[in-house]
Short mmCIF file of C-alpha atoms in Angstrom, two decimals:
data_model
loop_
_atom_site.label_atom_id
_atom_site.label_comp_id
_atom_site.label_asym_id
_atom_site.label_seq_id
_atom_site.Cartn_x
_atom_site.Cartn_y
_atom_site.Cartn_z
CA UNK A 1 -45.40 -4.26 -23.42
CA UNK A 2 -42.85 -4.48 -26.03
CA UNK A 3 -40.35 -1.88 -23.90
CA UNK A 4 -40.86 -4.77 -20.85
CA UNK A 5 -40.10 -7.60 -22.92
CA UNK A 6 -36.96 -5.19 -24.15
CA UNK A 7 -35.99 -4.24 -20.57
CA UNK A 8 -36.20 -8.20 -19.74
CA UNK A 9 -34.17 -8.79 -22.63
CA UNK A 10 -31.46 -6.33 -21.35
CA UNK A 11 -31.28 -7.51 -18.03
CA UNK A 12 -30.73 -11.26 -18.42
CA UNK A 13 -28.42 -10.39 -21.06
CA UNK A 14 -26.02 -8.28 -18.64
CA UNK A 15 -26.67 -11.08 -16.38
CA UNK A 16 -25.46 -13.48 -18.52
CA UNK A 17 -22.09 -11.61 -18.95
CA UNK A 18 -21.29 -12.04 -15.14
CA UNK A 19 -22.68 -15.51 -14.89
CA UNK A 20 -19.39 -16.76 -14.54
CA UNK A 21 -18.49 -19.67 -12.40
CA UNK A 22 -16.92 -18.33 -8.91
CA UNK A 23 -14.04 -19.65 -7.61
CA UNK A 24 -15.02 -20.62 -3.96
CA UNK A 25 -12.86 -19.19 -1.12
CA UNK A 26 -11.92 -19.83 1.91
CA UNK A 27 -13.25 -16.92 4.52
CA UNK A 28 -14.02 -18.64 7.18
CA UNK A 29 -11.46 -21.30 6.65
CA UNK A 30 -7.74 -20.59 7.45
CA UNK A 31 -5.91 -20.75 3.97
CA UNK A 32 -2.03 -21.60 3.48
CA UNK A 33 -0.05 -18.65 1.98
CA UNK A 34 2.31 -19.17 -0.87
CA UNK A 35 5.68 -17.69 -1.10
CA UNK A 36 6.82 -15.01 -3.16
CA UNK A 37 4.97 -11.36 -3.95
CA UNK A 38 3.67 -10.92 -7.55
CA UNK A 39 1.78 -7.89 -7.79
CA UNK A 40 0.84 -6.60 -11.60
CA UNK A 41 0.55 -3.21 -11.95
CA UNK A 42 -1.80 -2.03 -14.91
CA UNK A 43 -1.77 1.51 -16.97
CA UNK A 44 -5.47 1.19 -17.15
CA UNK A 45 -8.01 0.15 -14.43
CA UNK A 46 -9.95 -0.96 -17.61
CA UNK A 47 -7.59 -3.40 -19.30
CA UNK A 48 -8.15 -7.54 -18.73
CA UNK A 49 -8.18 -9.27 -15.36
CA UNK A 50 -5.70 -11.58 -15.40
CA UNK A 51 -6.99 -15.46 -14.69
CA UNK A 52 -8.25 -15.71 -10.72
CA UNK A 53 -7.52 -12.34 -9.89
CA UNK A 54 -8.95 -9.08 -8.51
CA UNK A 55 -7.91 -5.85 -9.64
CA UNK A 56 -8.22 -3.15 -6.93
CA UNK A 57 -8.12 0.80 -7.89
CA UNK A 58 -7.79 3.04 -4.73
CA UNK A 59 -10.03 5.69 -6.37
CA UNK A 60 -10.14 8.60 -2.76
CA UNK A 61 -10.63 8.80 0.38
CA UNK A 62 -12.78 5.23 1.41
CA UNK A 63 -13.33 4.08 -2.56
CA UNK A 64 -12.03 1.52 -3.86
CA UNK A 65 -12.90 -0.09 -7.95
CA UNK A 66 -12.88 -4.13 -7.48
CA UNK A 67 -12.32 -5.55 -11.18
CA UNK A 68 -12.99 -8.99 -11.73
CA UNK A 69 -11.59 -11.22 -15.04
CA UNK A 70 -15.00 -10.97 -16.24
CA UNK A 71 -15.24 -7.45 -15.95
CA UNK A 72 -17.40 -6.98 -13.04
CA UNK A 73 -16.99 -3.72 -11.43
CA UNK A 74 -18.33 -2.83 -7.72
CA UNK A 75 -17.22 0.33 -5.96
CA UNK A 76 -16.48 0.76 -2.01
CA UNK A 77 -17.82 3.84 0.05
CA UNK A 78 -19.65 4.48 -3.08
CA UNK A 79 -19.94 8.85 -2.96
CA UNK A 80 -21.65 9.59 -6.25
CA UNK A 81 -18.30 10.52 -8.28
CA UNK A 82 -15.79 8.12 -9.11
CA UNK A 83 -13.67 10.72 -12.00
CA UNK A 84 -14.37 11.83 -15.29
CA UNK A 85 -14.99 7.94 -17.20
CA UNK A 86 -17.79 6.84 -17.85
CA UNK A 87 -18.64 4.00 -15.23
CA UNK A 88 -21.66 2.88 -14.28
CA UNK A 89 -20.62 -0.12 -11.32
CA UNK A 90 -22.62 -3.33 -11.20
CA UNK A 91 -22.58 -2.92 -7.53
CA UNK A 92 -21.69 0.06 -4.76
CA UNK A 93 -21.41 -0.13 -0.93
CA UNK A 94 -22.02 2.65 1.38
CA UNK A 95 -21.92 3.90 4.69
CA UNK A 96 -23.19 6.95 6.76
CA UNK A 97 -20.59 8.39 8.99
CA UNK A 98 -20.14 11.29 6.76
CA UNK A 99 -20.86 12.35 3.19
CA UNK A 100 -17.49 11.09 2.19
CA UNK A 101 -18.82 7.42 2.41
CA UNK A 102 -22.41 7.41 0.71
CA UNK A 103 -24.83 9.33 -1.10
CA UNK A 104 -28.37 10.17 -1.45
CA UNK A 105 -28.57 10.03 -4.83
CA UNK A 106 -26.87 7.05 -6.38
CA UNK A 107 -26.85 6.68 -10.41
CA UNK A 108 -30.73 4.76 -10.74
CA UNK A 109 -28.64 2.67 -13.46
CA UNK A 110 -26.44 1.33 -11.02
CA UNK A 111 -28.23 -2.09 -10.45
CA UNK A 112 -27.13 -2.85 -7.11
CA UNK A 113 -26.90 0.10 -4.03
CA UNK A 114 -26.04 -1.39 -0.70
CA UNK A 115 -26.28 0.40 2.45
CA UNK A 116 -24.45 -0.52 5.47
CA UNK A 117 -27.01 0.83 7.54
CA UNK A 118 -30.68 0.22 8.09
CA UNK A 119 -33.63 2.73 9.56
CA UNK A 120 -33.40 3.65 13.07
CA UNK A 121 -30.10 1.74 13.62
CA UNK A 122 -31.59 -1.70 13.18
CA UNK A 123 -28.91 -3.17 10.69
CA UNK A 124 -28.64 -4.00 7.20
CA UNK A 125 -28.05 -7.51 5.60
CA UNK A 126 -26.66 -8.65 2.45
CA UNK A 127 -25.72 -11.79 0.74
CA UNK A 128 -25.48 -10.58 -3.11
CA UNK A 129 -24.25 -13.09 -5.72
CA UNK A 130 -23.23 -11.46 -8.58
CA UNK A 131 -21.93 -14.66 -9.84
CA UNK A 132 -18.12 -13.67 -10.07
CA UNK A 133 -18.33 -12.04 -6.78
CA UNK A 134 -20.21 -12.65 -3.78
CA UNK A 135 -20.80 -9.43 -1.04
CA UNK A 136 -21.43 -9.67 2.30
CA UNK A 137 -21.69 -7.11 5.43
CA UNK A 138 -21.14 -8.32 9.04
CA UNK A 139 -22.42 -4.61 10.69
CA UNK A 140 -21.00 -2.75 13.26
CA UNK A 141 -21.71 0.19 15.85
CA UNK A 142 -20.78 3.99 14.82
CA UNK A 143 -20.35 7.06 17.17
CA UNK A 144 -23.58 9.72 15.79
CA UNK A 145 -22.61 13.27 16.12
CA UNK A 146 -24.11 13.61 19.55
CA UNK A 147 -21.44 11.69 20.92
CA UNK A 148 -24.11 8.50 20.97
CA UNK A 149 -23.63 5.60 19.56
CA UNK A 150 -25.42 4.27 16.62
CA UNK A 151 -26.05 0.44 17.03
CA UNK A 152 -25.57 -1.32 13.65
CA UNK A 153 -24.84 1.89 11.98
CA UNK A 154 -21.69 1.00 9.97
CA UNK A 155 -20.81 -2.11 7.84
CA UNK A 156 -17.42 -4.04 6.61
CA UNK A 157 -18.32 -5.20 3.83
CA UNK A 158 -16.88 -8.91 2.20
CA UNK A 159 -16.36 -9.36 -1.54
CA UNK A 160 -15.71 -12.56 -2.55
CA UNK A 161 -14.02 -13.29 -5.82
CA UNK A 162 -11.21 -15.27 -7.47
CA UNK A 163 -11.13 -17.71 -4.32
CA UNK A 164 -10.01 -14.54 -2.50
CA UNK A 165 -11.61 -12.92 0.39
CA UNK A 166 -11.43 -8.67 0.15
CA UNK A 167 -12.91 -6.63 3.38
CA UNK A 168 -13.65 -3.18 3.30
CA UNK A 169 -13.53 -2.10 7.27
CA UNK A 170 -15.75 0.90 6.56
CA UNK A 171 -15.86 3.79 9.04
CA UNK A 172 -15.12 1.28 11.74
CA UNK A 173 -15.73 2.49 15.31
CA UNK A 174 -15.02 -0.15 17.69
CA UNK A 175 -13.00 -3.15 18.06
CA UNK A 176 -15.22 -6.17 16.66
CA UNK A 177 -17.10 -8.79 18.90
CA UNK A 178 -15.48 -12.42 18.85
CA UNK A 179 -18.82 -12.92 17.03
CA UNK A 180 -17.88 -10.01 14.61
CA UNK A 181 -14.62 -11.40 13.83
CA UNK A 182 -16.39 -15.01 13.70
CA UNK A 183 -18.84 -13.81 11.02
CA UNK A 184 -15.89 -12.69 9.13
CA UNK A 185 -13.88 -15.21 8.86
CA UNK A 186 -9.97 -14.86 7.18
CA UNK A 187 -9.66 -12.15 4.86
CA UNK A 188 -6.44 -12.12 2.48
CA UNK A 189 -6.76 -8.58 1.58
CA UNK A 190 -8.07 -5.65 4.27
CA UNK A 191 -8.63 -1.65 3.26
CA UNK A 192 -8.34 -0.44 7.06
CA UNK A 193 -9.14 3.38 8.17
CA UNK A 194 -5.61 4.53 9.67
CA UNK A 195 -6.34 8.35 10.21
CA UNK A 196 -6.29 7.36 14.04
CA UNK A 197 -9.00 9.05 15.47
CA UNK A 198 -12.37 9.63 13.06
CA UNK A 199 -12.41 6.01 13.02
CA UNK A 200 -9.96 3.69 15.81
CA UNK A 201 -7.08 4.92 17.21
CA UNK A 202 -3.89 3.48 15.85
CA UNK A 203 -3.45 0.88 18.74
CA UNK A 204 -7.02 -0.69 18.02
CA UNK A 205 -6.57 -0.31 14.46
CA UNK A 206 -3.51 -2.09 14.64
CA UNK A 207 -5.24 -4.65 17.48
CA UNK A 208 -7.79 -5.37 14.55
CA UNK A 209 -5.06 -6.07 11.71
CA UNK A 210 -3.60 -8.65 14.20
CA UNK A 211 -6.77 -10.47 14.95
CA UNK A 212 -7.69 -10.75 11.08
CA UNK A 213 -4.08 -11.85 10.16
CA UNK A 214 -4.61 -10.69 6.81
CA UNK A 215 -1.86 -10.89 3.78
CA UNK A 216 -2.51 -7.62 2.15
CA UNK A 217 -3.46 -4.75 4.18
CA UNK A 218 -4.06 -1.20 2.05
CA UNK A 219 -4.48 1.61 3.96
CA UNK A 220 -7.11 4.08 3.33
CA UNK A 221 -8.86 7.18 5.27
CA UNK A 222 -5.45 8.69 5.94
CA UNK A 223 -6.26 12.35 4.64
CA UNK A 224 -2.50 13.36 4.61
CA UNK A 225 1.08 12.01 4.04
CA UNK A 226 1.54 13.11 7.60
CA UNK A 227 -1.01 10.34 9.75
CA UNK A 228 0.26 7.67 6.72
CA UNK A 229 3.37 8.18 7.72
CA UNK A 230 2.52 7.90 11.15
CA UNK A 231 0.55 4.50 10.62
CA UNK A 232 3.40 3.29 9.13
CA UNK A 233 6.09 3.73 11.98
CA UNK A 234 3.82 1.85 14.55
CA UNK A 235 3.73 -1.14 12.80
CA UNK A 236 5.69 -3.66 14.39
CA UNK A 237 8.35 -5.50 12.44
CA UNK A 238 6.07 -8.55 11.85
CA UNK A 239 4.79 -6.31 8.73
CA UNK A 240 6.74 -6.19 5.54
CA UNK A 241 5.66 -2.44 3.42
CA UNK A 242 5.05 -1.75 0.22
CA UNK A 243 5.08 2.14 -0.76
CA UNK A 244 5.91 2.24 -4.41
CA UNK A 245 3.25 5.21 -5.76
CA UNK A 246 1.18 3.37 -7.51
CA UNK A 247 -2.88 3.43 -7.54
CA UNK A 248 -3.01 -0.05 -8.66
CA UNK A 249 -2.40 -3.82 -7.81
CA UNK A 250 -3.88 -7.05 -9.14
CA UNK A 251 -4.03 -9.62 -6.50
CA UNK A 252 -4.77 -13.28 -6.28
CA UNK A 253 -4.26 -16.58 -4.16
CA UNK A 254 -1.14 -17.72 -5.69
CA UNK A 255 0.53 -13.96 -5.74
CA UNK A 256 -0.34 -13.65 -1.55
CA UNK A 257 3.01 -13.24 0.73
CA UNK A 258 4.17 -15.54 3.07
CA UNK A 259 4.39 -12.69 5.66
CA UNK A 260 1.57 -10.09 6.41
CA UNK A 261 2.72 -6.90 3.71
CA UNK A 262 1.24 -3.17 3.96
CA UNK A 263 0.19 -2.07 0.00
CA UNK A 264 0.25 1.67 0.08
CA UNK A 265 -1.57 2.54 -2.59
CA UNK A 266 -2.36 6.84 -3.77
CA UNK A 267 -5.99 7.47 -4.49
CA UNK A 268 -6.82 8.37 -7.96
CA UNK A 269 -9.91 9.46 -9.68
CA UNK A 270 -10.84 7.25 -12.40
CA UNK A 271 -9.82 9.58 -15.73
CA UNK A 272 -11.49 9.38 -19.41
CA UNK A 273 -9.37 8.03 -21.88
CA UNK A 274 -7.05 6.11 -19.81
#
Protein backbone atom coordinates (compact mmCIF):
# COMPACT_ATOMS: atom_id res chain seq x y z
CA UNK A 1 0.00 0.00 0.00
CA UNK A 2 2.47 2.47 1.06
CA UNK A 3 4.69 1.84 -2.43
CA UNK A 4 1.02 2.81 -4.30
CA UNK A 5 0.44 5.79 -2.38
CA UNK A 6 4.43 6.51 -3.26
CA UNK A 7 4.00 5.66 -6.96
CA UNK A 8 0.77 8.11 -6.88
CA UNK A 9 2.82 10.56 -5.26
CA UNK A 10 5.46 10.36 -8.10
CA UNK A 11 3.23 10.54 -10.83
CA UNK A 12 1.12 13.63 -10.10
CA UNK A 13 4.23 15.19 -9.09
CA UNK A 14 5.92 14.77 -12.69
CA UNK A 15 2.60 15.77 -13.83
CA UNK A 16 2.59 18.76 -12.15
CA UNK A 17 5.97 19.82 -13.72
CA UNK A 18 4.39 19.78 -17.31
CA UNK A 19 1.10 21.22 -16.24
CA UNK A 20 1.92 24.23 -17.89
CA UNK A 21 -0.56 26.38 -19.66
CA UNK A 22 -0.34 25.69 -23.65
CA UNK A 23 -0.23 28.26 -25.91
CA UNK A 24 -3.12 27.43 -28.40
CA UNK A 25 -2.21 27.22 -32.13
CA UNK A 26 -3.50 27.60 -35.08
CA UNK A 27 -3.43 24.06 -37.20
CA UNK A 28 -6.26 24.13 -38.80
CA UNK A 29 -6.42 27.84 -39.11
CA UNK A 30 -4.21 29.66 -41.71
CA UNK A 31 -1.70 31.82 -39.57
CA UNK A 32 0.11 35.14 -40.86
CA UNK A 33 3.94 34.75 -41.04
CA UNK A 34 6.20 37.37 -39.63
CA UNK A 35 9.22 38.67 -41.32
CA UNK A 36 12.66 38.03 -40.56
CA UNK A 37 14.49 34.41 -39.64
CA UNK A 38 15.71 34.06 -36.01
CA UNK A 39 16.85 30.72 -35.43
CA UNK A 40 18.95 30.07 -31.93
CA UNK A 41 21.29 27.57 -32.09
CA UNK A 42 22.14 25.85 -28.63
CA UNK A 43 25.54 23.87 -27.50
CA UNK A 44 23.32 21.63 -25.51
CA UNK A 45 19.94 20.03 -26.45
CA UNK A 46 19.53 20.23 -22.58
CA UNK A 47 19.94 23.93 -21.84
CA UNK A 48 16.51 26.32 -21.33
CA UNK A 49 13.76 26.73 -23.90
CA UNK A 50 13.58 30.03 -24.64
CA UNK A 51 9.85 31.71 -23.95
CA UNK A 52 7.16 30.12 -26.72
CA UNK A 53 9.52 28.05 -28.37
CA UNK A 54 10.33 24.48 -29.45
CA UNK A 55 13.67 23.19 -29.55
CA UNK A 56 14.13 20.45 -32.20
CA UNK A 57 17.34 17.98 -32.13
CA UNK A 58 17.64 15.89 -35.40
CA UNK A 59 18.96 12.91 -33.39
CA UNK A 60 19.26 9.95 -36.94
CA UNK A 61 17.70 8.75 -39.44
CA UNK A 62 13.55 9.57 -38.67
CA UNK A 63 14.25 10.92 -34.79
CA UNK A 64 13.81 13.90 -33.84
CA UNK A 65 14.08 15.39 -29.63
CA UNK A 66 11.08 18.13 -29.33
CA UNK A 67 12.10 20.36 -26.17
CA UNK A 68 9.60 22.45 -24.77
CA UNK A 69 10.35 25.72 -22.19
CA UNK A 70 9.16 23.52 -19.57
CA UNK A 71 11.32 20.83 -20.32
CA UNK A 72 9.11 18.36 -21.88
CA UNK A 73 10.85 15.99 -24.03
CA UNK A 74 9.03 13.59 -26.73
CA UNK A 75 11.03 11.72 -29.34
CA UNK A 76 9.95 11.00 -33.16
CA UNK A 77 10.39 7.46 -34.83
CA UNK A 78 11.22 6.50 -31.38
CA UNK A 79 14.02 3.22 -32.11
CA UNK A 80 15.08 2.31 -28.60
CA UNK A 81 18.53 4.39 -28.63
CA UNK A 82 18.65 7.96 -28.69
CA UNK A 83 22.96 8.23 -27.69
CA UNK A 84 24.83 7.74 -24.72
CA UNK A 85 22.67 10.50 -22.10
CA UNK A 86 20.63 9.53 -20.00
CA UNK A 87 17.00 10.34 -21.34
CA UNK A 88 14.09 8.87 -20.51
CA UNK A 89 11.26 10.99 -23.02
CA UNK A 90 7.86 11.86 -21.60
CA UNK A 91 6.50 10.75 -24.84
CA UNK A 92 7.79 8.62 -28.18
CA UNK A 93 6.07 8.05 -31.57
CA UNK A 94 6.60 5.15 -33.75
CA UNK A 95 6.01 3.58 -36.87
CA UNK A 96 6.46 0.10 -38.58
CA UNK A 97 7.89 0.32 -41.99
CA UNK A 98 11.17 -0.89 -40.81
CA UNK A 99 13.12 -1.28 -37.58
CA UNK A 100 14.60 2.10 -38.11
CA UNK A 101 11.22 3.73 -37.01
CA UNK A 102 9.98 1.71 -33.83
CA UNK A 103 10.76 -0.85 -31.45
CA UNK A 104 9.52 -3.74 -29.60
CA UNK A 105 10.85 -3.00 -26.57
CA UNK A 106 10.45 0.60 -25.53
CA UNK A 107 12.04 1.81 -22.01
CA UNK A 108 8.68 0.62 -19.53
CA UNK A 109 9.66 4.12 -17.83
CA UNK A 110 8.85 5.98 -20.74
CA UNK A 111 5.23 7.04 -19.76
CA UNK A 112 3.80 7.53 -23.03
CA UNK A 113 4.56 4.90 -26.31
CA UNK A 114 2.50 5.75 -29.32
CA UNK A 115 2.16 3.61 -32.23
CA UNK A 116 1.18 4.79 -35.53
CA UNK A 117 -0.27 1.64 -36.33
CA UNK A 118 -3.00 -0.54 -34.93
CA UNK A 119 -3.59 -4.63 -35.22
CA UNK A 120 -4.43 -5.93 -38.51
CA UNK A 121 -4.14 -2.50 -40.22
CA UNK A 122 -7.16 -0.99 -38.52
CA UNK A 123 -5.53 2.43 -37.41
CA UNK A 124 -4.37 3.99 -34.40
CA UNK A 125 -5.73 7.23 -32.68
CA UNK A 126 -4.30 9.70 -30.44
CA UNK A 127 -5.16 12.93 -28.87
CA UNK A 128 -2.44 13.14 -25.89
CA UNK A 129 -2.29 16.33 -23.79
CA UNK A 130 0.71 16.54 -22.12
CA UNK A 131 -0.20 19.96 -21.09
CA UNK A 132 2.73 21.88 -22.90
CA UNK A 133 2.24 19.84 -25.91
CA UNK A 134 -0.60 18.30 -27.47
CA UNK A 135 0.04 15.01 -30.12
CA UNK A 136 -2.01 13.98 -32.65
CA UNK A 137 -1.81 11.28 -35.66
CA UNK A 138 -3.98 11.66 -38.81
CA UNK A 139 -2.88 7.81 -40.27
CA UNK A 140 -1.97 6.87 -43.49
CA UNK A 141 -1.53 3.72 -45.90
CA UNK A 142 2.09 1.93 -46.13
CA UNK A 143 3.38 -0.48 -48.89
CA UNK A 144 4.04 -4.20 -46.63
CA UNK A 145 6.88 -6.11 -48.01
CA UNK A 146 4.71 -8.16 -50.30
CA UNK A 147 4.26 -5.33 -52.42
CA UNK A 148 0.54 -4.91 -50.61
CA UNK A 149 -0.55 -2.22 -49.12
CA UNK A 150 -1.14 -1.82 -45.50
CA UNK A 151 -4.33 0.35 -44.87
CA UNK A 152 -3.73 2.70 -41.89
CA UNK A 153 -0.35 1.32 -41.37
CA UNK A 154 1.73 4.54 -41.00
CA UNK A 155 1.04 7.81 -39.04
CA UNK A 156 2.18 11.73 -39.27
CA UNK A 157 2.13 12.58 -36.24
CA UNK A 158 1.12 16.54 -34.88
CA UNK A 159 2.81 18.07 -31.83
CA UNK A 160 1.42 20.98 -30.71
CA UNK A 161 3.36 23.40 -28.59
CA UNK A 162 4.32 27.06 -28.17
CA UNK A 163 1.24 28.10 -30.48
CA UNK A 164 3.23 26.21 -33.14
CA UNK A 165 2.14 23.32 -35.15
CA UNK A 166 5.28 20.51 -35.78
CA UNK A 167 4.38 17.34 -38.20
CA UNK A 168 6.39 14.44 -38.39
CA UNK A 169 5.40 12.84 -42.04
CA UNK A 170 6.54 9.41 -40.90
CA UNK A 171 7.35 6.73 -43.49
CA UNK A 172 4.80 8.36 -45.72
CA UNK A 173 3.67 6.27 -48.71
CA UNK A 174 1.16 8.05 -50.63
CA UNK A 175 0.05 11.42 -51.38
CA UNK A 176 -2.65 12.37 -48.59
CA UNK A 177 -6.53 12.42 -49.14
CA UNK A 178 -8.11 16.07 -49.24
CA UNK A 179 -9.50 14.59 -45.98
CA UNK A 180 -5.86 13.75 -44.87
CA UNK A 181 -4.63 17.10 -45.51
CA UNK A 182 -8.06 18.46 -43.91
CA UNK A 183 -7.38 16.59 -40.64
CA UNK A 184 -4.09 18.24 -40.64
CA UNK A 185 -4.58 21.43 -40.93
CA UNK A 186 -1.37 24.21 -41.42
CA UNK A 187 1.72 23.05 -40.06
CA UNK A 188 4.64 25.76 -39.56
CA UNK A 189 7.31 23.27 -39.26
CA UNK A 190 7.37 19.71 -41.46
CA UNK A 191 10.28 16.75 -41.03
CA UNK A 192 9.56 15.22 -44.65
CA UNK A 193 11.24 11.75 -45.90
CA UNK A 194 13.33 12.97 -49.08
CA UNK A 195 15.31 9.68 -49.87
CA UNK A 196 12.91 9.52 -53.01
CA UNK A 197 11.90 6.17 -53.24
CA UNK A 198 11.51 4.05 -49.66
CA UNK A 199 9.01 6.57 -48.96
CA UNK A 200 7.51 9.20 -52.12
CA UNK A 201 9.34 9.96 -54.93
CA UNK A 202 10.75 13.43 -55.04
CA UNK A 203 7.88 14.88 -57.27
CA UNK A 204 5.12 13.74 -54.66
CA UNK A 205 7.26 14.60 -51.88
CA UNK A 206 7.67 17.88 -53.19
CA UNK A 207 3.64 17.84 -54.35
CA UNK A 208 3.05 17.31 -50.48
CA UNK A 209 5.38 20.30 -49.22
CA UNK A 210 3.29 22.52 -51.61
CA UNK A 211 -0.09 21.48 -50.41
CA UNK A 212 0.96 21.96 -46.59
CA UNK A 213 2.65 25.37 -47.34
CA UNK A 214 4.68 24.98 -44.41
CA UNK A 215 7.47 27.68 -43.10
CA UNK A 216 10.10 25.33 -41.96
CA UNK A 217 10.63 22.20 -43.76
CA UNK A 218 13.71 19.81 -42.27
CA UNK A 219 14.55 17.11 -44.20
CA UNK A 220 15.07 13.75 -42.84
CA UNK A 221 15.35 9.95 -44.21
CA UNK A 222 18.00 11.03 -46.69
CA UNK A 223 20.66 8.22 -45.83
CA UNK A 224 23.48 10.05 -47.79
CA UNK A 225 24.81 13.55 -48.78
CA UNK A 226 24.21 12.26 -52.25
CA UNK A 227 19.89 11.99 -52.39
CA UNK A 228 20.14 15.41 -49.92
CA UNK A 229 21.78 16.92 -52.36
CA UNK A 230 19.55 15.75 -54.85
CA UNK A 231 16.33 16.92 -52.85
CA UNK A 232 17.78 20.04 -52.73
CA UNK A 233 18.29 20.89 -56.54
CA UNK A 234 14.54 20.07 -57.33
CA UNK A 235 13.22 22.52 -55.25
CA UNK A 236 11.87 25.24 -57.11
CA UNK A 237 12.97 28.77 -56.39
CA UNK A 238 9.86 29.51 -54.25
CA UNK A 239 12.11 27.81 -51.35
CA UNK A 240 14.74 29.77 -49.56
CA UNK A 241 17.69 26.91 -47.89
CA UNK A 242 19.28 26.75 -44.97
CA UNK A 243 22.43 24.28 -44.83
CA UNK A 244 24.63 25.61 -42.11
CA UNK A 245 25.80 22.05 -40.20
CA UNK A 246 24.17 22.35 -37.38
CA UNK A 247 21.94 19.58 -35.41
CA UNK A 248 19.98 22.19 -33.77
CA UNK A 249 17.33 25.05 -34.13
CA UNK A 250 14.87 26.62 -31.70
CA UNK A 251 11.81 27.72 -33.44
CA UNK A 252 8.77 29.72 -32.63
CA UNK A 253 5.81 31.89 -34.11
CA UNK A 254 7.47 35.16 -34.10
CA UNK A 255 11.03 33.65 -35.51
CA UNK A 256 8.84 31.88 -38.76
CA UNK A 257 9.97 33.32 -42.39
CA UNK A 258 7.96 35.17 -44.55
CA UNK A 259 8.87 32.72 -47.39
CA UNK A 260 8.75 28.82 -47.14
CA UNK A 261 12.82 27.99 -45.94
CA UNK A 262 14.46 24.32 -46.10
CA UNK A 263 16.43 23.76 -42.39
CA UNK A 264 19.01 21.16 -43.15
CA UNK A 265 19.81 19.94 -40.14
CA UNK A 266 22.87 16.67 -39.50
CA UNK A 267 21.60 13.94 -37.26
CA UNK A 268 23.34 13.56 -34.03
CA UNK A 269 23.14 11.11 -31.26
CA UNK A 270 22.33 12.66 -28.09
CA UNK A 271 26.03 12.49 -26.13
CA UNK A 272 26.63 12.36 -22.13
CA UNK A 273 28.02 15.32 -20.79
CA UNK A 274 27.05 17.74 -23.34
Amino acid sequence: MRALLWFLCLTLFAGALHAQERRASHCIALAESTDGLEYLQKASWQDPVSRDSVHIRYIAHASFLLRTEGGLNVVTDFTGFTGSAPLIPDAVTMNHAHETHWTAHPDPAIPHVLQGWGPAGTGAQHHLDLGEMLIRNVPTDIRNMFGGVEPLGNSIFVFEAAGLCIGHLGHLHHVPTPEQFAALGRLDVVMAAVDGGITLPLDQMLEVLGRLRSSVIIPMHWFTDYSLERFLARVGPEFSVVNEGNSTLTVSLRSLPSRPTIHVLRPRYLEAGE
